[in-house]
Structure formats: structure tokens, C-alpha cells
Amino acid sequence: MLEYIILGFLMKEEMSGYDLKQWMVNCTSYFFDASFGSIYPALKRLEEKGHISCHEVIESSKFKKLYAITDVGKTYFLNWLEKPIAFSKTKQDHLVNFYFYQYLPNEKAISNLKIFISEVEELLNRLSNQKSDVEKEYDVNQFKFIYSAMIYGVNYYQFIIDWCNKLLKQIEGENL
Amino acid sequence: MLEYIILGFLMKEEMSGYDLKQWMVNCTSYFFDASFGSIYPALKRLEEKGHISCHEVIESSKFKKLYAITDVGKTYFLNWLEKPIAFSKTKQDHLVNFYFYQYLPNEKAISNLKIFISEVEELLNRLSNQKSDVEKEYDVNQFKFIYSAMIYGVNYYQFIIDWCNKLLKQIEGENL
DNA sequence: GAGTTCATGTAAGTTGTTACATGATTCA
DNA sequence: TGAATCATGTAACAACTTACATGAACTC
């Protein structure tokens, strides 16, 4: 998946491994992120396969290895993109915890739920602000899919918060 | 995470590696599943650590290695469970695809969205039926957390379907 | 008696992360 | 001049999956 994401970003413009990481942190980290330890080897592999090409530059007096997608790479990427998407059941790690909360005293369940909620709320706020910025600065119709992904992210976080709150009220109701 | 899930299941009753896999497929696969190739080595590790113990039996004329959680294991599990849950951003693989759909012709985007929707709809139907069965057979108040997880699963699938349909209508509207 | 399900396990491969190492440049 | 950021990279580890191997029992 990482190699496809890299190709996807390079469809827009050439960039370095460091740039790619920045893009992920700023734009896709709510559904995909990768470490330098996987990005750099991936770039090496993609170059070996001929999907990308590299040229070294000095940009604002900083050494950079800029990677550009090749025609072979473009064909490869688009061929992958047009294939039907297999829904891969995503691990919802937090559900593993909640699933066994029957073994926890209610007070502990409540306090942990509250901590978890505020954790997700912070992520929601950050993404929500980012979404507002995009709405102000860009014509969202031109970035339909990217903007839709943001809406997904915001609504997904909200969904988790709502679910937690419902569960919270249910347990709290019992404690009375 | 796998080792904790195993301990969690063994909190209920002793079972074999095969049983554990069955439980995951039938009960948790919408948010967590593991292969035999990871379950059996995990059981070995847990036994070495003294978190579980094993005894071999013939159950309905079939050889089984039944694992039971030890007191040490129980303490270890509960100690993990009561810690605050770190929200780990789950990779939403399908979003990686949709994020780059600007590079796909609208017709292809539409057909792929439709395929994806029916894929998720099938999962939703299966889980939805399972949920109905649980509602009929059990007192859901006794399995609050397990039942809440099911609601999470159903609503999560529905959320994805709704998001896809919205996006679909938006693209289809453009094609007129 | 042939195929399916039950049951356990291993070896190799996949796909990452974490921690470290290096060095240049920028900024206070 | 010392800390932070920019920039690239590797080695070790982690946590799995896939594919294979084995064999007993059940089912038609």
C-alpha cells in the first residue's frame, strides 16, 4: 500500500522522501501514515523497478533527492487504482479493549471511556480545523475526493465519540 | 494485541487454539481476526511466560490441547485492561484508493464505488443478522460491551456505505 | 473410500516500526 | 554556539500472513 501512496503523491509533482513524509503527516495521517524507516527503502525499491526516477538537487541550499514518477510508474499506478477495491476489515484496536470491559469495575470503565473520548476529540478538533482551512483556501469541488476523505475522517471520529458517549451513559445509568 | 485477545477469551473458559480461531471468526472478525499461523505461536509464548497452562484431552474423540489462563495471566490481563486506551489511528485502506480517484475517469470511479458498496453491504447484512440472533437468544444487558461492539460494527459499516453513496451521487450528478 | 472438517504446527515471506547514525543548515 | 529542523539512511525487531505439512475423525 505504501508504494502506491508514494506513486499517488508523485502523480502531482516530484518530491523527496522527506516531503512525502510531510504530506502524509499533514494530509493523510488520519487514515494512512508511514515512518522514514519504510519510506526510504520503498523509494529505493520503486527506483529499482523503474517506477520512479531520482535526481539530486540543492533546493534552498539544502541537499535533496527528488523523485519523479516515470511513464511505467504512471501506468502501473493507474492500473492498480482502477481495480475494484477490496474492503479489508480494519483492526479497531480500541474495540478489543472495550470488548472485554465486562471484567473491569464500572468506575474504571467509565474513567477509561472518558479519557479515550477526549483523546479522539482532540484528533477530531485538529482535523476539523484543517477541514475548515481547506474550505476557506480551496475550491473543494476541485478536490472532491480529497475533501470527501476529510469528511470521512471527521465523521469517523465523531462516530467513535458518539458511540463511546452512548456506552458511557449506559454504564453511568447503572451506577445510580 | 493478539496475546491480550487470547487471554481475554480464556477469561471465560479454557479452550484450544482451534476454538480461539472459531471465536474470532464468529464473534470478533469485524474488528479483529488472526490466523492459525499467529495463534499457535502466541499460545506457546503465553505458556512459556506462565500466563496460560495447557493440558491435553480427548474431547468427543478428538485430540485437543486445552489452554487455561493462570492467576498470573489473569493479573497480567486485568492490569493491561485497566490502563487507558491509546487510540491508534487505524489504516483505512479504502481511503487510500479514493483519495487518488481524481486520476480515474468518472465512470470507473462510479463503478468501483458501487462494487465497494455492495461488498460492505454484504458484511453489514451478515453482522446485522448476527446481531438480531444475539438479541433473540441473549439478554443483551448481560453482554453490554460485547453487544455494544456489535452495534459499533453495524453502524461502522453503515457509515462507510452512507459516505460512499454520498460521494457516488456527487460524481453522478456531475456526469449529467 | 474420498472429501470435508477438526486439529496442530512450522518456515518463509510481508510490511511495517523503532532506534540509531550521520551531517548540513537555520535560528535564537 | 547550541538547539531545532531539514534530510537521508540502516539494522534490528515486531507482528503478523500465506502456504505448506501432518494426521485423525466424520460424513456421504
PDB file of N, CA and C in Angstrom, chain A residues 74-153:
ATOM      1  N   LYS A  74       3.469   5.478 -13.843  1.00  0.00           N
ATOM      2  CA  LYS A  74       2.101   6.011 -14.008  1.00  0.00           C
ATOM      3  C   LYS A  74       1.134   4.928 -14.451  1.00  0.00           C
ATOM      4  N   THR A  75       1.566   4.169 -15.465  1.00  0.00           N
ATOM      5  CA  THR A  75       0.719   3.087 -15.960  1.00  0.00           C
ATOM      6  C   THR A  75       0.440   2.088 -14.852  1.00  0.00           C
ATOM      7  N   TYR A  76       1.487   1.744 -14.121  1.00  0.00           N
ATOM      8  CA  TYR A  76       1.377   0.789 -13.026  1.00  0.00           C
ATOM      9  C   TYR A  76       0.410   1.293 -11.960  1.00  0.00           C
ATOM     10  N   PHE A  77       0.555   2.570 -11.604  1.00  0.00           N
ATOM     11  CA  PHE A  77      -0.299   3.169 -10.574  1.00  0.00           C
ATOM     12  C   PHE A  77      -1.760   3.194 -11.012  1.00  0.00           C
ATOM     13  N   LEU A  78      -2.002   3.678 -12.226  1.00  0.00           N
ATOM     14  CA  LEU A  78      -3.385   3.794 -12.714  1.00  0.00           C
ATOM     15  C   LEU A  78      -4.029   2.423 -12.868  1.00  0.00           C
ATOM     16  N   ASN A  79      -3.227   1.457 -13.252  1.00  0.00           N
ATOM     17  CA  ASN A  79      -3.733   0.088 -13.386  1.00  0.00           C
ATOM     18  C   ASN A  79      -4.173  -0.460 -12.029  1.00  0.00           C
ATOM     19  N   TRP A  80      -3.413  -0.121 -10.993  1.00  0.00           N
ATOM     20  CA  TRP A  80      -3.798  -0.519  -9.633  1.00  0.00           C
ATOM     21  C   TRP A  80      -5.052   0.224  -9.189  1.00  0.00           C
ATOM     22  N   LEU A  81      -5.070   1.544  -9.471  1.00  0.00           N
ATOM     23  CA  LEU A  81      -6.143   2.400  -8.983  1.00  0.00           C
ATOM     24  C   LEU A  81      -7.504   2.010  -9.556  1.00  0.00           C
ATOM     25  N   GLU A  82      -7.508   1.543 -10.807  1.00  0.00           N
ATOM     26  CA  GLU A  82      -8.793   1.275 -11.451  1.00  0.00           C
ATOM     27  C   GLU A  82      -9.361  -0.097 -11.093  1.00  0.00           C
ATOM     28  N   LYS A  83      -8.557  -0.902 -10.405  1.00  0.00           N
ATOM     29  CA  LYS A  83      -9.056  -2.203  -9.975  1.00  0.00           C
ATOM     30  C   LYS A  83     -10.060  -2.017  -8.844  1.00  0.00           C
ATOM     31  N   PRO A  84     -11.055  -2.912  -8.744  1.00  0.00           N
ATOM     32  CA  PRO A  84     -12.015  -2.793  -7.640  1.00  0.00           C
ATOM     33  C   PRO A  84     -11.313  -2.855  -6.289  1.00  0.00           C
ATOM     34  N   ILE A  85     -11.832  -2.097  -5.331  1.00  0.00           N
ATOM     35  CA  ILE A  85     -11.223  -2.014  -4.007  1.00  0.00           C
ATOM     36  C   ILE A  85     -11.699  -3.162  -3.140  1.00  0.00           C
ATOM     37  N   ALA A  86     -10.770  -3.930  -2.618  1.00  0.00           N
ATOM     38  CA  ALA A  86     -11.133  -4.988  -1.672  1.00  0.00           C
ATOM     39  C   ALA A  86     -11.242  -4.372  -0.290  1.00  0.00           C
ATOM     40  N   PHE A  87     -12.411  -4.505   0.323  1.00  0.00           N
ATOM     41  CA  PHE A  87     -12.575  -3.966   1.667  1.00  0.00           C
ATOM     42  C   PHE A  87     -11.822  -4.843   2.647  1.00  0.00           C
ATOM     43  N   SER A  88     -10.790  -4.284   3.248  1.00  0.00           N
ATOM     44  CA  SER A  88     -10.048  -5.072   4.226  1.00  0.00           C
ATOM     45  C   SER A  88     -10.487  -4.646   5.620  1.00  0.00           C
ATOM     46  N   LYS A  89     -11.057  -5.602   6.335  1.00  0.00           N
ATOM     47  CA  LYS A  89     -11.537  -5.341   7.687  1.00  0.00           C
ATOM     48  C   LYS A  89     -10.441  -4.690   8.506  1.00  0.00           C
ATOM     49  N   THR A  90     -10.671  -3.454   8.879  1.00  0.00           N
ATOM     50  CA  THR A  90      -9.656  -2.730   9.618  1.00  0.00           C
ATOM     51  C   THR A  90      -9.712  -3.101  11.095  1.00  0.00           C
ATOM     52  N   LYS A  91      -8.534  -3.326  11.643  1.00  0.00           N
ATOM     53  CA  LYS A  91      -8.460  -3.624  13.067  1.00  0.00           C
ATOM     54  C   LYS A  91      -8.841  -2.389  13.864  1.00  0.00           C
ATOM     55  N   GLN A  92      -9.854  -2.505  14.658  1.00  0.00           N
ATOM     56  CA  GLN A  92     -10.259  -1.418  15.537  1.00  0.00           C
ATOM     57  C   GLN A  92      -9.751  -1.793  16.921  1.00  0.00           C
ATOM     58  N   ASP A  93      -8.497  -1.444  17.166  1.00  0.00           N
ATOM     59  CA  ASP A  93      -7.828  -1.879  18.391  1.00  0.00           C
ATOM     60  C   ASP A  93      -8.592  -1.519  19.658  1.00  0.00           C
ATOM     61  N   HIS A  94      -9.201  -0.342  19.663  1.00  0.00           N
ATOM     62  CA  HIS A  94      -9.917   0.073  20.870  1.00  0.00           C
ATOM     63  C   HIS A  94     -11.085  -0.859  21.180  1.00  0.00           C
ATOM     64  N   LEU A  95     -11.695  -1.432  20.135  1.00  0.00           N
ATOM     65  CA  LEU A  95     -12.808  -2.354  20.381  1.00  0.00           C
ATOM     66  C   LEU A  95     -12.344  -3.609  21.108  1.00  0.00           C
ATOM     67  N   VAL A  96     -11.101  -4.026  20.857  1.00  0.00           N
ATOM     68  CA  VAL A  96     -10.553  -5.180  21.566  1.00  0.00           C
ATOM     69  C   VAL A  96     -10.604  -4.921  23.062  1.00  0.00           C
ATOM     70  N   ASN A  97     -10.218  -3.721  23.449  1.00  0.00           N
ATOM     71  CA  ASN A  97     -10.276  -3.359  24.864  1.00  0.00           C
ATOM     72  C   ASN A  97     -11.713  -3.353  25.370  1.00  0.00           C
ATOM     73  N   PHE A  98     -12.562  -2.583  24.728  1.00  0.00           N
ATOM     74  CA  PHE A  98     -13.942  -2.437  25.209  1.00  0.00           C
ATOM     75  C   PHE A  98     -14.676  -3.781  25.248  1.00  0.00           C
ATOM     76  N   TYR A  99     -14.328  -4.651  24.313  1.00  0.00           N
ATOM     77  CA  TYR A  99     -14.981  -5.965  24.225  1.00  0.00           C
ATOM     78  C   TYR A  99     -14.880  -6.738  25.540  1.00  0.00           C
ATOM     79  N   PHE A 100     -13.775  -6.514  26.249  1.00  0.00           N
ATOM     80  CA  PHE A 100     -13.551  -7.261  27.490  1.00  0.00           C
ATOM     81  C   PHE A 100     -13.812  -6.426  28.747  1.00  0.00           C
ATOM     82  N   TYR A 101     -14.467  -5.294  28.580  1.00  0.00           N
ATOM     83  CA  TYR A 101     -14.677  -4.398  29.718  1.00  0.00           C
ATOM     84  C   TYR A 101     -15.648  -4.960  30.752  1.00  0.00           C
ATOM     85  N   GLN A 102     -16.280  -6.062  30.433  1.00  0.00           N
ATOM     86  CA  GLN A 102     -17.102  -6.743  31.426  1.00  0.00           C
ATOM     87  C   GLN A 102     -16.269  -7.164  32.637  1.00  0.00           C
ATOM     88  N   TYR A 103     -14.957  -7.303  32.429  1.00  0.00           N
ATOM     89  CA  TYR A 103     -14.074  -7.742  33.509  1.00  0.00           C
ATOM     90  C   TYR A 103     -13.517  -6.575  34.320  1.00  0.00           C
ATOM     91  N   LEU A 104     -13.968  -5.367  33.978  1.00  0.00           N
ATOM     92  CA  LEU A 104     -13.454  -4.174  34.658  1.00  0.00           C
ATOM     93  C   LEU A 104     -14.545  -3.603  35.563  1.00  0.00           C
ATOM     94  N   PRO A 105     -14.180  -3.082  36.734  1.00  0.00           N
ATOM     95  CA  PRO A 105     -15.196  -2.406  37.550  1.00  0.00           C
ATOM     96  C   PRO A 105     -15.749  -1.198  36.794  1.00  0.00           C
ATOM     97  N   ASN A 106     -17.029  -0.929  36.983  1.00  0.00           N
ATOM     98  CA  ASN A 106     -17.695   0.147  36.237  1.00  0.00           C
ATOM     99  C   ASN A 106     -16.968   1.489  36.327  1.00  0.00           C
ATOM    100  N   GLU A 107     -16.422   1.794  37.510  1.00  0.00           N
ATOM    101  CA  GLU A 107     -15.768   3.102  37.689  1.00  0.00           C
ATOM    102  C   GLU A 107     -14.572   3.215  36.747  1.00  0.00           C
ATOM    103  N   LYS A 108     -13.827   2.115  36.648  1.00  0.00           N
ATOM    104  CA  LYS A 108     -12.650   2.101  35.782  1.00  0.00           C
ATOM    105  C   LYS A 108     -13.085   2.197  34.312  1.00  0.00           C
ATOM    106  N   ALA A 109     -14.128   1.486  33.960  1.00  0.00           N
ATOM    107  CA  ALA A 109     -14.647   1.530  32.595  1.00  0.00           C
ATOM    108  C   ALA A 109     -15.051   2.952  32.236  1.00  0.00           C
ATOM    109  N   ILE A 110     -15.709   3.606  33.160  1.00  0.00           N
ATOM    110  CA  ILE A 110     -16.173   4.979  32.941  1.00  0.00           C
ATOM    111  C   ILE A 110     -15.007   5.938  32.746  1.00  0.00           C
ATOM    112  N   SER A 111     -14.027   5.849  33.651  1.00  0.00           N
ATOM    113  CA  SER A 111     -12.910   6.796  33.557  1.00  0.00           C
ATOM    114  C   SER A 111     -12.097   6.545  32.291  1.00  0.00           C
ATOM    115  N   ASN A 112     -11.916   5.279  31.930  1.00  0.00           N
ATOM    116  CA  ASN A 112     -11.175   4.982  30.703  1.00  0.00           C
ATOM    117  C   ASN A 112     -11.922   5.446  29.454  1.00  0.00           C
ATOM    118  N   LEU A 113     -13.239   5.289  29.472  1.00  0.00           N
ATOM    119  CA  LEU A 113     -14.045   5.768  28.353  1.00  0.00           C
ATOM    120  C   LEU A 113     -13.882   7.275  28.193  1.00  0.00           C
ATOM    121  N   LYS A 114     -13.899   7.968  29.324  1.00  0.00           N
ATOM    122  CA  LYS A 114     -13.777   9.431  29.281  1.00  0.00           C
ATOM    123  C   LYS A 114     -12.419   9.865  28.727  1.00  0.00           C
ATOM    124  N   ILE A 115     -11.370   9.193  29.177  1.00  0.00           N
ATOM    125  CA  ILE A 115     -10.031   9.514  28.677  1.00  0.00           C
ATOM    126  C   ILE A 115      -9.968   9.275  27.170  1.00  0.00           C
ATOM    127  N   PHE A 116     -10.515   8.141  26.756  1.00  0.00           N
ATOM    128  CA  PHE A 116     -10.489   7.789  25.339  1.00  0.00           C
ATOM    129  C   PHE A 116     -11.251   8.817  24.509  1.00  0.00           C
ATOM    130  N   ILE A 117     -12.410   9.218  25.016  1.00  0.00           N
ATOM    131  CA  ILE A 117     -13.222  10.206  24.300  1.00  0.00           C
ATOM    132  C   ILE A 117     -12.445  11.503  24.089  1.00  0.00           C
ATOM    133  N   SER A 118     -11.794  11.978  25.149  1.00  0.00           N
ATOM    134  CA  SER A 118     -11.083  13.258  24.986  1.00  0.00           C
ATOM    135  C   SER A 118      -9.898  13.115  24.037  1.00  0.00           C
ATOM    136  N   GLU A 119      -9.329  11.915  24.004  1.00  0.00           N
ATOM    137  CA  GLU A 119      -8.246  11.646  23.063  1.00  0.00           C
ATOM    138  C   GLU A 119      -8.737  11.793  21.616  1.00  0.00           C
ATOM    139  N   VAL A 120      -9.877  11.153  21.344  1.00  0.00           N
ATOM    140  CA  VAL A 120     -10.421  11.206  19.983  1.00  0.00           C
ATOM    141  C   VAL A 120     -10.930  12.613  19.671  1.00  0.00           C
ATOM    142  N   GLU A 121     -11.466  13.268  20.696  1.00  0.00           N
ATOM    143  CA  GLU A 121     -11.954  14.637  20.495  1.00  0.00           C
ATOM    144  C   GLU A 121     -10.843  15.574  20.041  1.00  0.00           C
ATOM    145  N   GLU A 122      -9.641  15.358  20.579  1.00  0.00           N
ATOM    146  CA  GLU A 122      -8.533  16.216  20.173  1.00  0.00           C
ATOM    147  C   GLU A 122      -8.193  15.989  18.705  1.00  0.00           C
ATOM    148  N   LEU A 123      -8.180  14.731  18.295  1.00  0.00           N
ATOM    149  CA  LEU A 123      -7.916  14.420  16.882  1.00  0.00           C
ATOM    150  C   LEU A 123      -8.999  15.015  15.999  1.00  0.00           C
ATOM    151  N   LEU A 124     -10.258  14.918  16.481  1.00  0.00           N
ATOM    152  CA  LEU A 124     -11.378  15.477  15.732  1.00  0.00           C
ATOM    153  C   LEU A 124     -11.209  16.977  15.554  1.00  0.00           C
ATOM    154  N   ASN A 125     -10.858  17.665  16.633  1.00  0.00           N
ATOM    155  CA  ASN A 125     -10.701  19.116  16.562  1.00  0.00           C
ATOM    156  C   ASN A 125      -9.623  19.520  15.568  1.00  0.00           C
ATOM    157  N   ARG A 126      -8.504  18.796  15.633  1.00  0.00           N
ATOM    158  CA  ARG A 126      -7.405  19.120  14.740  1.00  0.00           C
ATOM    159  C   ARG A 126      -7.818  18.942  13.273  1.00  0.00           C
ATOM    160  N   LEU A 127      -8.455  17.802  12.990  1.00  0.00           N
ATOM    161  CA  LEU A 127      -8.868  17.528  11.614  1.00  0.00           C
ATOM    162  C   LEU A 127      -9.976  18.473  11.175  1.00  0.00           C
ATOM    163  N   SER A 128     -10.839  18.805  12.116  1.00  0.00           N
ATOM    164  CA  SER A 128     -11.950  19.710  11.839  1.00  0.00           C
ATOM    165  C   SER A 128     -11.428  21.094  11.440  1.00  0.00           C
ATOM    166  N   ASN A 129     -10.443  21.563  12.160  1.00  0.00           N
ATOM    167  CA  ASN A 129      -9.829  22.855  11.829  1.00  0.00           C
ATOM    168  C   ASN A 129      -9.164  22.807  10.465  1.00  0.00           C
ATOM    169  N   GLN A 130      -8.476  21.707  10.224  1.00  0.00           N
ATOM    170  CA  GLN A 130      -7.815  21.515   8.936  1.00  0.00           C
ATOM    171  C   GLN A 130      -8.834  21.557   7.802  1.00  0.00           C
ATOM    172  N   LYS A 131      -9.970  20.930   8.058  1.00  0.00           N
ATOM    173  CA  LYS A 131     -11.051  20.900   7.065  1.00  0.00           C
ATOM    174  C   LYS A 131     -11.562  22.322   6.801  1.00  0.00           C
ATOM    175  N   SER A 132     -11.744  23.082   7.855  1.00  0.00           N
ATOM    176  CA  SER A 132     -12.188  24.473   7.706  1.00  0.00           C
ATOM    177  C   SER A 132     -11.198  25.269   6.870  1.00  0.00           C
ATOM    178  N   ASP A 133      -9.907  25.074   7.143  1.00  0.00           N
ATOM    179  CA  ASP A 133      -8.872  25.769   6.387  1.00  0.00           C
ATOM    180  C   ASP A 133      -8.979  25.450   4.897  1.00  0.00           C
ATOM    181  N   VAL A 134      -9.146  24.182   4.607  1.00  0.00           N
ATOM    182  CA  VAL A 134      -9.265  23.751   3.212  1.00  0.00           C
ATOM    183  C   VAL A 134     -10.478  24.413   2.557  1.00  0.00           C
ATOM    184  N   GLU A 135     -11.581  24.452   3.312  1.00  0.00           N
ATOM    185  CA  GLU A 135     -12.811  25.060   2.775  1.00  0.00           C
ATOM    186  C   GLU A 135     -12.606  26.535   2.437  1.00  0.00           C
ATOM    187  N   LYS A 136     -11.814  27.209   3.274  1.00  0.00           N
ATOM    188  CA  LYS A 136     -11.567  28.632   3.047  1.00  0.00           C
ATOM    189  C   LYS A 136     -10.632  28.855   1.866  1.00  0.00           C
ATOM    190  N   GLU A 137      -9.568  28.057   1.812  1.00  0.00           N
ATOM    191  CA  GLU A 137      -8.485  28.325   0.869  1.00  0.00           C
ATOM    192  C   GLU A 137      -8.682  27.717  -0.510  1.00  0.00           C
ATOM    193  N   TYR A 138      -9.480  26.668  -0.604  1.00  0.00           N
ATOM    194  CA  TYR A 138      -9.583  25.976  -1.891  1.00  0.00           C
ATOM    195  C   TYR A 138     -11.030  25.834  -2.342  1.00  0.00           C
ATOM    196  N   ASP A 139     -11.168  25.609  -3.626  1.00  0.00           N
ATOM    197  CA  ASP A 139     -12.471  25.242  -4.167  1.00  0.00           C
ATOM    198  C   ASP A 139     -12.614  23.732  -3.994  1.00  0.00           C
ATOM    199  N   VAL A 140     -13.407  23.355  -2.993  1.00  0.00           N
ATOM    200  CA  VAL A 140     -13.474  21.936  -2.634  1.00  0.00           C
ATOM    201  C   VAL A 140     -13.999  21.056  -3.773  1.00  0.00           C
ATOM    202  N   ASN A 141     -14.688  21.683  -4.733  1.00  0.00           N
ATOM    203  CA  ASN A 141     -15.177  20.917  -5.872  1.00  0.00           C
ATOM    204  C   ASN A 141     -14.039  20.421  -6.749  1.00  0.00           C
ATOM    205  N   GLN A 142     -12.933  21.122  -6.652  1.00  0.00           N
ATOM    206  CA  GLN A 142     -11.753  20.737  -7.443  1.00  0.00           C
ATOM    207  C   GLN A 142     -10.968  19.621  -6.771  1.00  0.00           C
ATOM    208  N   PHE A 143     -11.220  19.452  -5.484  1.00  0.00           N
ATOM    209  CA  PHE A 143     -10.532  18.405  -4.733  1.00  0.00           C
ATOM    210  C   PHE A 143     -11.558  17.511  -4.065  1.00  0.00           C
ATOM    211  N   LYS A 144     -12.519  17.129  -4.867  1.00  0.00           N
ATOM    212  CA  LYS A 144     -13.680  16.371  -4.397  1.00  0.00           C
ATOM    213  C   LYS A 144     -13.301  15.172  -3.541  1.00  0.00           C
ATOM    214  N   PHE A 145     -12.399  14.349  -4.046  1.00  0.00           N
ATOM    215  CA  PHE A 145     -12.081  13.102  -3.359  1.00  0.00           C
ATOM    216  C   PHE A 145     -11.255  13.348  -2.096  1.00  0.00           C
ATOM    217  N   ILE A 146     -10.318  14.271  -2.211  1.00  0.00           N
ATOM    218  CA  ILE A 146      -9.500  14.614  -1.048  1.00  0.00           C
ATOM    219  C   ILE A 146     -10.382  15.222   0.050  1.00  0.00           C
ATOM    220  N   TYR A 147     -11.288  16.096  -0.372  1.00  0.00           N
ATOM    221  CA  TYR A 147     -12.194  16.733   0.588  1.00  0.00           C
ATOM    222  C   TYR A 147     -13.168  15.707   1.179  1.00  0.00           C
ATOM    223  N   SER A 148     -13.652  14.801   0.352  1.00  0.00           N
ATOM    224  CA  SER A 148     -14.538  13.740   0.848  1.00  0.00           C
ATOM    225  C   SER A 148     -13.837  12.874   1.877  1.00  0.00           C
ATOM    226  N   ALA A 149     -12.560  12.607   1.647  1.00  0.00           N
ATOM    227  CA  ALA A 149     -11.788  11.820   2.606  1.00  0.00           C
ATOM    228  C   ALA A 149     -11.726  12.542   3.956  1.00  0.00           C
ATOM    229  N   MET A 150     -11.589  13.863   3.886  1.00  0.00           N
ATOM    230  CA  MET A 150     -11.574  14.664   5.125  1.00  0.00           C
ATOM    231  C   MET A 150     -12.903  14.566   5.856  1.00  0.00           C
ATOM    232  N   ILE A 151     -13.969  14.628   5.098  1.00  0.00           N
ATOM    233  CA  ILE A 151     -15.298  14.492   5.704  1.00  0.00           C
ATOM    234  C   ILE A 151     -15.423  13.118   6.357  1.00  0.00           C
ATOM    235  N   TYR A 152     -14.937  12.108   5.660  1.00  0.00           N
ATOM    236  CA  TYR A 152     -14.887  10.750   6.214  1.00  0.00           C
ATOM    237  C   TYR A 152     -14.185  10.777   7.561  1.00  0.00           C
ATOM    238  N   GLY A 153     -13.003  11.374   7.572  1.00  0.00           N
ATOM    239  CA  GLY A 153     -12.206  11.406   8.792  1.00  0.00           C
ATOM    240  C   GLY A 153     -12.940  12.067   9.944  1.00  0.00           C
TER     241      GLY A 153
END
